Coordinates of C-alpha atoms and ligand atoms in Angstrom, one line a residue:
M1 CA -11.6 24.2 0.8
P2 CA -9.8 21.2 0.6
T3 CA -9.7 19.5 3.9
I4 CA -6.6 17.5 4.4
T5 CA -4.4 15.7 6.6
S6 CA -0.8 15.4 6.2
L7 CA 2.4 14.3 6.8
F8 CA 6.0 15.1 6.2
V9 CA 9.6 14.6 6.1
L10 CA 12.6 16.3 5.5
A11 CA 16.4 14.7 5.1
A12 CA 20.0 16.1 5.8
L13 CA 21.5 19.0 6.3
G14 CA 23.0 21.9 4.6
A15 CA 26.5 21.9 4.8
A16 CA 28.1 25.2 3.2
V17 CA 26.4 28.4 2.6
A18 CA 27.3 30.3 5.5
A19 CA 24.7 32.9 6.2
S20 CA 24.7 34.2 2.7
P21 CA 24.8 38.1 2.4
L22 CA 23.9 37.3 -1.3
A23 CA 20.6 35.4 -0.6
S24 CA 19.5 37.8 1.9
A25 CA 20.4 41.1 -0.5
S26 CA 18.8 39.4 -3.2
S27 CA 15.4 38.7 -1.4
S28 CA 15.0 42.1 -0.1
S29 CA 16.3 44.4 -2.5
A30 CA 17.0 42.7 -5.9
F31 CA 13.4 42.2 -6.1
P32 CA 12.0 45.1 -4.2
G33 CA 8.5 44.4 -2.6
S34 CA 8.1 41.6 -4.8
T35 CA 7.7 38.9 -1.8
A36 CA 6.6 41.7 0.9
K37 CA 3.0 41.9 -1.2
V38 CA 2.8 38.1 -1.7
P39 CA 0.9 36.2 1.1
G40 CA 2.3 32.8 0.3
L41 CA 3.2 29.9 -2.2
N42 CA 0.1 28.4 -1.6
A43 CA -1.9 31.3 -2.2
V44 CA -0.4 32.3 -5.3
A45 CA -0.5 28.7 -6.4
K46 CA -4.5 28.3 -5.4
A47 CA -5.0 31.8 -7.2
A48 CA -3.1 30.3 -10.4
G49 CA -6.0 27.3 -10.4
K50 CA -3.5 24.8 -8.7
L51 CA -4.8 23.1 -5.9
Y52 CA -1.9 23.6 -3.8
F53 CA 1.9 24.6 -3.5
G54 CA 3.8 22.2 -0.7
T55 CA 6.7 20.8 1.0
A56 CA 8.5 18.2 2.1
T57 CA 9.1 17.7 5.5
D58 CA 10.5 15.4 8.3
N59 CA 10.0 14.8 12.2
P60 CA 13.5 15.8 13.4
E61 CA 13.0 19.4 12.2
L62 CA 9.6 19.6 13.9
N63 CA 11.5 20.8 17.2
D64 CA 12.5 24.1 15.6
T65 CA 9.9 26.2 15.9
A66 CA 11.8 29.1 13.8
Y67 CA 11.1 26.1 11.0
T68 CA 7.5 25.6 11.8
T69 CA 6.2 29.0 12.1
I70 CA 7.2 28.9 8.2
L71 CA 6.1 25.3 8.1
D72 CA 2.9 25.5 9.4
N73 CA 1.4 28.5 7.6
N74 CA -0.8 27.2 5.1
R75 CA -0.6 30.3 2.9
Q76 CA 2.4 29.4 2.6
F77 CA 2.4 25.3 2.1
G78 CA -1.2 24.0 1.5
Q79 CA 0.1 20.4 1.4
I80 CA 3.0 18.3 3.2
T81 CA 4.5 14.8 2.2
P82 CA 6.5 13.1 5.0
A83 CA 10.4 12.8 3.5
N84 CA 10.8 9.6 5.3
S85 CA 8.6 8.8 7.8
M86 CA 6.1 6.6 5.7
K87 CA 8.9 4.8 4.0
W88 CA 9.0 0.8 4.3
D89 CA 11.8 1.1 6.9
A90 CA 9.9 3.2 9.2
T91 CA 6.5 1.7 8.9
E92 CA 7.0 -2.0 8.8
P93 CA 10.6 -2.8 10.1
S94 CA 9.8 -6.4 11.0
P95 CA 7.7 -8.7 9.2
G96 CA 3.8 -7.6 9.8
N97 CA 4.9 -5.1 12.8
F98 CA 3.6 -2.0 11.4
T99 CA 4.4 1.3 12.9
F100 CA 3.1 4.6 12.0
E101 CA 3.9 6.8 15.0
G102 CA 6.4 9.3 12.9
G103 CA 3.4 9.1 10.1
D104 CA 0.9 9.9 12.4
V105 CA 2.9 12.9 13.8
I106 CA 2.7 14.6 10.3
R107 CA -0.4 13.5 9.3
D108 CA -1.6 15.5 12.6
L109 CA 0.4 18.7 11.6
A110 CA -1.0 18.8 8.4
K111 CA -4.6 18.0 9.6
G112 CA -4.2 21.0 12.5
N113 CA -2.4 23.4 9.4
G114 CA -5.0 22.6 6.8
Q115 CA -2.7 21.1 4.6
I116 CA -3.3 18.2 2.5
L117 CA -1.4 15.2 2.9
R118 CA 0.5 13.4 0.1
G119 CA 1.6 9.9 1.0
H120 CA 5.5 8.6 0.8
N121 CA 5.3 5.7 -0.5
C122 CA 4.4 2.2 -0.9
V123 CA 7.1 0.4 -2.8
W124 CA 10.4 1.5 -2.9
Y125 CA 13.8 -0.3 -3.7
S126 CA 15.3 2.0 -1.0
Q127 CA 15.0 2.5 2.3
L128 CA 13.6 -1.0 2.7
P129 CA 14.2 -3.1 5.9
D130 CA 16.8 -5.9 5.6
W131 CA 14.2 -8.1 6.3
V132 CA 12.6 -7.2 2.7
A133 CA 15.7 -6.2 0.7
F134 CA 17.3 -9.1 1.7
G135 CA 14.5 -11.7 1.9
N136 CA 14.6 -14.9 0.3
F137 CA 10.8 -15.2 -1.0
T138 CA 9.0 -17.1 -3.8
F139 CA 6.8 -15.1 -6.3
D140 CA 3.8 -15.7 -3.8
E141 CA 5.4 -15.0 -0.5
L142 CA 6.7 -11.2 -1.7
I143 CA 3.2 -10.6 -4.1
A144 CA 1.7 -11.1 -0.6
I145 CA 4.3 -8.8 1.5
V146 CA 3.6 -6.2 -0.9
E147 CA 0.0 -6.3 -0.9
N148 CA 0.4 -6.5 2.6
H149 CA 2.4 -3.4 3.3
C150 CA 0.5 -1.1 0.6
G151 CA -2.9 -2.4 1.9
T152 CA -2.0 -1.7 5.7
L153 CA -0.1 1.3 4.9
V154 CA -2.8 3.1 2.5
G155 CA -5.3 1.5 5.0
H156 CA -4.0 3.3 8.0
Y157 CA -4.6 6.7 6.4
R158 CA -7.6 5.7 4.6
G159 CA -9.3 9.1 3.9
Q160 CA -6.9 11.1 4.9
I161 CA -4.3 11.1 2.4
S162 CA -6.0 12.9 0.1
L163 CA -7.4 16.2 -1.2
S164 CA -10.9 16.6 -1.0
T165 CA -12.3 19.2 -3.4
T166 CA -15.2 21.1 -3.1
C167 CA -16.8 20.5 -6.6
S168 CA -17.2 16.8 -5.6
N169 CA -16.6 14.6 -2.6
R170 CA -14.5 12.8 -4.8
L171 CA -10.7 12.9 -2.7
V172 CA -8.1 13.9 -5.0
L173 CA -4.3 13.3 -4.1
T174 CA -1.8 10.6 -3.8
T175 CA -1.1 7.9 -1.7
P176 CA 2.2 6.2 -1.4
I177 CA 3.5 4.3 -3.9
V178 CA 6.2 5.3 -6.2
F179 CA 7.5 3.4 -8.8
T180 CA 10.8 3.9 -9.9
F181 CA 11.8 3.9 -13.1
A182 CA 15.9 4.4 -12.3
R183 CA 17.8 2.1 -10.7
Q184 CA 18.6 4.3 -8.0
M185 CA 15.6 6.6 -6.7
P186 CA 12.6 6.7 -4.8
G187 CA 9.3 8.3 -5.3
M188 CA 5.7 8.1 -4.4
L189 CA 4.7 4.4 -5.8
L190 CA 7.1 2.5 -6.6
M191 CA 10.3 3.1 -8.6
A192 CA 10.1 0.6 -11.3
L193 CA 12.5 1.8 -14.2
N194 CA 15.9 2.3 -15.0
D195 CA 17.1 5.2 -16.7
D196 CA 17.2 4.0 -20.1
G197 CA 13.4 2.4 -19.7
T198 CA 14.5 -1.3 -18.6
F199 CA 12.8 -2.3 -15.2
R200 CA 14.9 -1.8 -12.4
E201 CA 16.2 -5.3 -11.2
D202 CA 15.4 -4.2 -7.4
I203 CA 14.1 -7.0 -4.9
F204 CA 10.8 -7.0 -6.5
F205 CA 11.6 -7.4 -9.9
N206 CA 14.1 -9.9 -9.2
V207 CA 11.3 -11.9 -7.8
T208 CA 8.4 -11.0 -9.3
G209 CA 9.0 -9.6 -12.5
T210 CA 6.4 -6.8 -12.8
A211 CA 3.6 -8.3 -11.1
Y212 CA 4.5 -6.8 -8.1
I213 CA 3.4 -3.2 -9.9
P214 CA -0.7 -4.1 -10.5
A215 CA -0.5 -6.0 -7.0
A216 CA 0.6 -3.0 -4.8
L217 CA -1.4 -0.6 -6.7
R218 CA -4.5 -2.7 -6.7
A219 CA -3.6 -3.2 -3.0
A220 CA -3.9 0.4 -2.3
R221 CA -6.9 0.9 -3.8
E222 CA -8.6 -1.5 -1.9
A223 CA -7.7 -0.2 1.0
D224 CA -8.5 3.1 0.5
P225 CA -10.7 3.6 -3.0
H226 CA -10.5 7.0 -2.9
A227 CA -6.8 7.7 -2.6
K228 CA -4.8 8.7 -5.6
L229 CA -2.5 6.3 -6.7
Y230 CA 0.1 7.8 -8.0
I231 CA 3.7 6.7 -9.9
N232 CA 6.2 8.8 -8.8
D233 CA 10.1 8.8 -10.4
Y234 CA 12.8 10.8 -10.8
N235 CA 14.4 11.5 -14.5
I236 CA 11.1 11.4 -16.2
E237 CA 10.8 15.1 -16.6
G238 CA 12.2 15.7 -20.0
T239 CA 11.3 13.4 -22.9
G240 CA 13.3 10.2 -23.3
N241 CA 13.7 6.4 -22.8
K242 CA 13.0 6.5 -19.1
S243 CA 9.8 8.9 -19.8
T244 CA 8.6 7.0 -22.5
A245 CA 8.8 3.6 -21.0
L246 CA 6.7 4.9 -18.3
Q247 CA 4.1 6.0 -20.5
N248 CA 4.1 2.4 -21.7
L249 CA 3.7 1.1 -18.5
I250 CA 0.9 3.1 -17.9
K251 CA -0.6 2.5 -20.9
E252 CA -0.6 -1.2 -20.2
L253 CA -1.7 -0.5 -16.4
K254 CA -5.0 1.2 -18.3
K255 CA -5.4 -1.7 -20.7
D256 CA -5.4 -4.2 -17.9
G257 CA -7.9 -2.3 -15.9
V258 CA -5.0 -1.7 -13.1
P259 CA -5.9 1.7 -11.1
I260 CA -3.3 4.6 -11.7
D261 CA -4.4 8.1 -11.3
G262 CA -1.1 9.8 -11.3
V263 CA 2.5 10.5 -12.2
G264 CA 5.1 12.1 -9.6
F265 CA 7.7 14.0 -11.3
Q266 CA 10.5 14.6 -8.8
C267 CA 12.0 17.3 -10.3
H268 CA 15.6 17.1 -8.7
F269 CA 17.4 19.4 -10.6
E270 CA 21.0 20.9 -11.1
V271 CA 20.9 24.9 -11.6
G272 CA 20.5 25.3 -15.3
G273 CA 19.6 22.0 -15.6
V274 CA 15.6 21.9 -16.0
P275 CA 15.0 19.9 -18.9
S276 CA 13.8 22.1 -22.2
T277 CA 11.2 19.3 -23.3
L278 CA 9.8 19.5 -19.6
V279 CA 6.4 21.1 -21.1
E280 CA 6.3 18.5 -23.9
N281 CA 6.6 15.7 -21.9
F282 CA 4.0 16.9 -19.0
R283 CA 1.4 16.6 -21.9
A284 CA 2.5 13.5 -23.6
F285 CA 1.3 12.2 -19.6
E286 CA -1.6 14.0 -19.8
A287 CA -3.1 12.7 -23.1
L288 CA -3.0 9.6 -21.1
G289 CA -5.2 10.5 -19.2
V290 CA -3.6 10.6 -15.9
E291 CA -3.3 13.9 -13.7
F292 CA 0.2 14.6 -12.5
A293 CA 2.4 16.7 -9.7
V294 CA 5.9 18.0 -9.7
T295 CA 6.7 15.9 -5.9
E296 CA 9.6 17.1 -5.0
L297 CA 11.4 20.0 -6.4
D298 CA 15.0 21.3 -5.7
V299 CA 17.4 23.0 -7.6
R300 CA 21.2 22.3 -6.4
M301 CA 24.0 23.9 -7.0
T302 CA 27.9 23.4 -6.8
L303 CA 29.0 25.3 -3.4
P304 CA 29.5 28.1 -2.8
E305 CA 26.9 29.6 -4.0
T306 CA 27.0 33.1 -5.9
D307 CA 24.7 35.6 -7.4
E308 CA 24.8 34.2 -11.3
L309 CA 24.0 30.4 -9.4
L310 CA 21.3 32.2 -7.6
E311 CA 19.6 34.0 -10.0
Q312 CA 19.8 31.0 -12.5
Q313 CA 18.0 28.7 -10.0
K314 CA 15.3 31.7 -9.5
E315 CA 14.9 31.5 -13.4
D316 CA 14.7 27.2 -12.7
Y317 CA 12.0 27.2 -9.9
Q318 CA 10.1 29.6 -12.5
T319 CA 10.5 27.2 -15.4
V320 CA 9.2 24.6 -13.4
V321 CA 5.9 26.4 -12.2
E322 CA 5.2 27.8 -15.6
A323 CA 5.3 23.9 -16.9
C324 CA 2.8 22.9 -14.5
L325 CA 0.9 26.0 -15.0
A326 CA 1.1 25.2 -18.6
V327 CA -0.6 21.9 -18.4
P328 CA -3.7 21.3 -16.6
A329 CA -3.4 17.9 -15.5
C330 CA -0.7 19.3 -13.4
V331 CA -2.4 19.5 -9.6
G332 CA 0.3 21.1 -7.9
V333 CA 3.9 21.8 -7.0
T334 CA 5.9 20.2 -3.6
I335 CA 9.1 21.4 -3.1
W336 CA 11.5 18.7 -1.1
D337 CA 11.8 20.8 2.1
F338 CA 12.1 24.6 1.9
T339 CA 15.0 25.5 3.5
D340 CA 18.8 24.9 2.9
K341 CA 18.4 24.0 6.5
Y342 CA 17.2 20.9 6.3
S343 CA 17.6 19.9 2.7
W344 CA 18.7 16.5 1.8
V345 CA 20.7 17.5 -1.2
P346 CA 24.5 18.1 0.6
G347 CA 24.1 15.0 2.0
A348 CA 23.2 13.0 -0.9
F349 CA 25.4 15.3 -3.5
P350 CA 28.6 16.0 -1.9
G351 CA 29.6 19.6 -3.2
W352 CA 26.7 20.6 -3.8
G353 CA 23.5 22.6 -2.0
A354 CA 21.8 25.5 -1.4
A355 CA 19.1 23.9 -3.5
C356 CA 16.0 25.1 -1.8
P357 CA 14.0 28.6 -1.8
W358 CA 14.6 29.8 1.5
D359 CA 18.4 29.7 3.0
E360 CA 20.0 28.0 5.9
N361 CA 18.8 31.0 8.1
L362 CA 15.2 30.6 6.9
V363 CA 16.0 34.0 4.5
K364 CA 14.0 33.6 1.1
K365 CA 16.4 33.5 -2.0
P366 CA 15.8 34.8 -5.0
A367 CA 14.3 31.5 -6.0
Y368 CA 11.0 32.7 -3.6
D369 CA 10.3 35.2 -6.3
G370 CA 11.2 32.8 -9.4
I371 CA 7.8 30.8 -7.9
V372 CA 6.0 33.9 -6.9
I373 CA 6.5 35.1 -10.4
G374 CA 5.7 31.8 -12.2
F375 CA 2.5 31.2 -10.7
E376 CA 1.8 35.2 -11.2
D377 CA 2.2 34.8 -14.7
H378 CA -0.5 33.3 -16.2
Ligands
LIG1 C1 15.1 11.2 0.9 C2 15.0 12.2 2.2 O1 14.8 13.4 2.1 C3 16.4 11.9 2.8 O2 16.2 12.3 4.4 C4 16.4 10.4 3.1 O3 18.2 10.2 3.9 C5 16.5 9.7 1.5 O4 15.8 10.2 0.7 N1 13.6 10.7 -4.3 C6 12.7 10.2 -3.1 C7 12.5 10.9 -1.8 O5 11.5 9.6 -3.5 O6 12.1 9.9 -1.1 C8 14.0 10.8 -1.1 O7 14.2 11.5 0.3 C9 14.7 12.2 -2.1 C10 14.7 11.4 -3.3

C-alpha cells in the first residue's frame, strides 16, 4: 500500500453547461450499470497495475462538501496534486519569505485520505511573483534564488511528496519541478521549451541560459533524495519538435549526471484532438530510462456540449488511459480536477469547457465510463 501525503489545487469556474440533462442521461442510461459496479477510478487503475488515478484540486474548493466527499474517496482518487498552492507566487511571494499554509492544507488532506501527493511545481515561468519575474539578476544571483526556492520547497515537503511502494522502501513520486518546453505553460518542474523545441525565453533562460535546469534539479534532489523529480510540460504528448527537444534535454541531463526521474505529460486536449502518436511517443521516453505520468488530463469542448461531443470525449479519455496502460513506464493518470464546476478551462479558453469527467453538478459524464473502460481493457 502506498503511504503518502498530498496536496492539491484547482482552478477556474466552469461557466455554461447548465445542468446538462445529456450528461446525466449518458452516465445512467447510455452505459447501463457500467459505473455502478465500479468501486472507483483509482481502484480500477490499481487493478490494471498502475500506481494511482488522481486529480488536481485547489484550496478554495475544499469548502464544498459535495465536492470533497468525492475528492476524499481514495477508491476514486489515489493521488492529489495542488493546482496552485505550491507554485512560486504562493510559496515565496517575497524573497526568502516562504509560505506553505495552502500547500500544507492539501498535503494534510491527502495524508488523511491515504492519497499520494504530487508536488506542483518548483520552477515555472508562470505564476511567478513580480520580484522574480521582473527582477534584475546576475547569473549567480538567479541560480542562487532558484536553488533556494526549489531546495526550500522540496525540503519542506521532504518525505511527503512521494509515493512509497511496498516492494521497496524507495519513495517514488514526484516533486514539483516543471520544465516547460513551450513558451506558455506550466508543468511540474520547469517548462523549459517552446513548441518548436527551442528554449523558452523566460527570466530563467534569459539570465542563466539552461543552467537553471540542473541547478533546480540538483537542489531538489539534495533537499529530498527520495522525491521523484519530473519535468512536466504540455504539447509533448505526440511526436514532434518539442517532444524531441525534451528527449534531447533528458539525454543531456542524464549524461551530465543531473537527477531526472520522470516526465509529466500534461495532456490538456481538445475533443477529438488526442495525438495519434501518443503511445509511440510515450515509448520513446520510456526508452530513455525515465518513468512518466499523465499529469493534467482534461479534454475540452466548444460550448454548448452535445451528445456527440460527450461521446467523443469519452473515447478520448479512454484512449489516453489505454496509452498509459500500454507503456509500463507510465505510473498513473491525473486529471486536472474532476468536475466542470472547478475546471480551469473556461477561464483559460473562452468558449470552451465541459472538460472533466464529472459535470458542474458533480454528476458523472460518459467520460467517466471511458476511463473505466480504458483501465478494464487490459
Ligand atoms: C492552472 C490552474 O488550474 C489555474 O487555477 C491557474 O489560474 C492557472 O494554472 N498547466 C499547469 C497547471 O501545469 O499549473 C495549470 O494550472 C494548468 C496548465
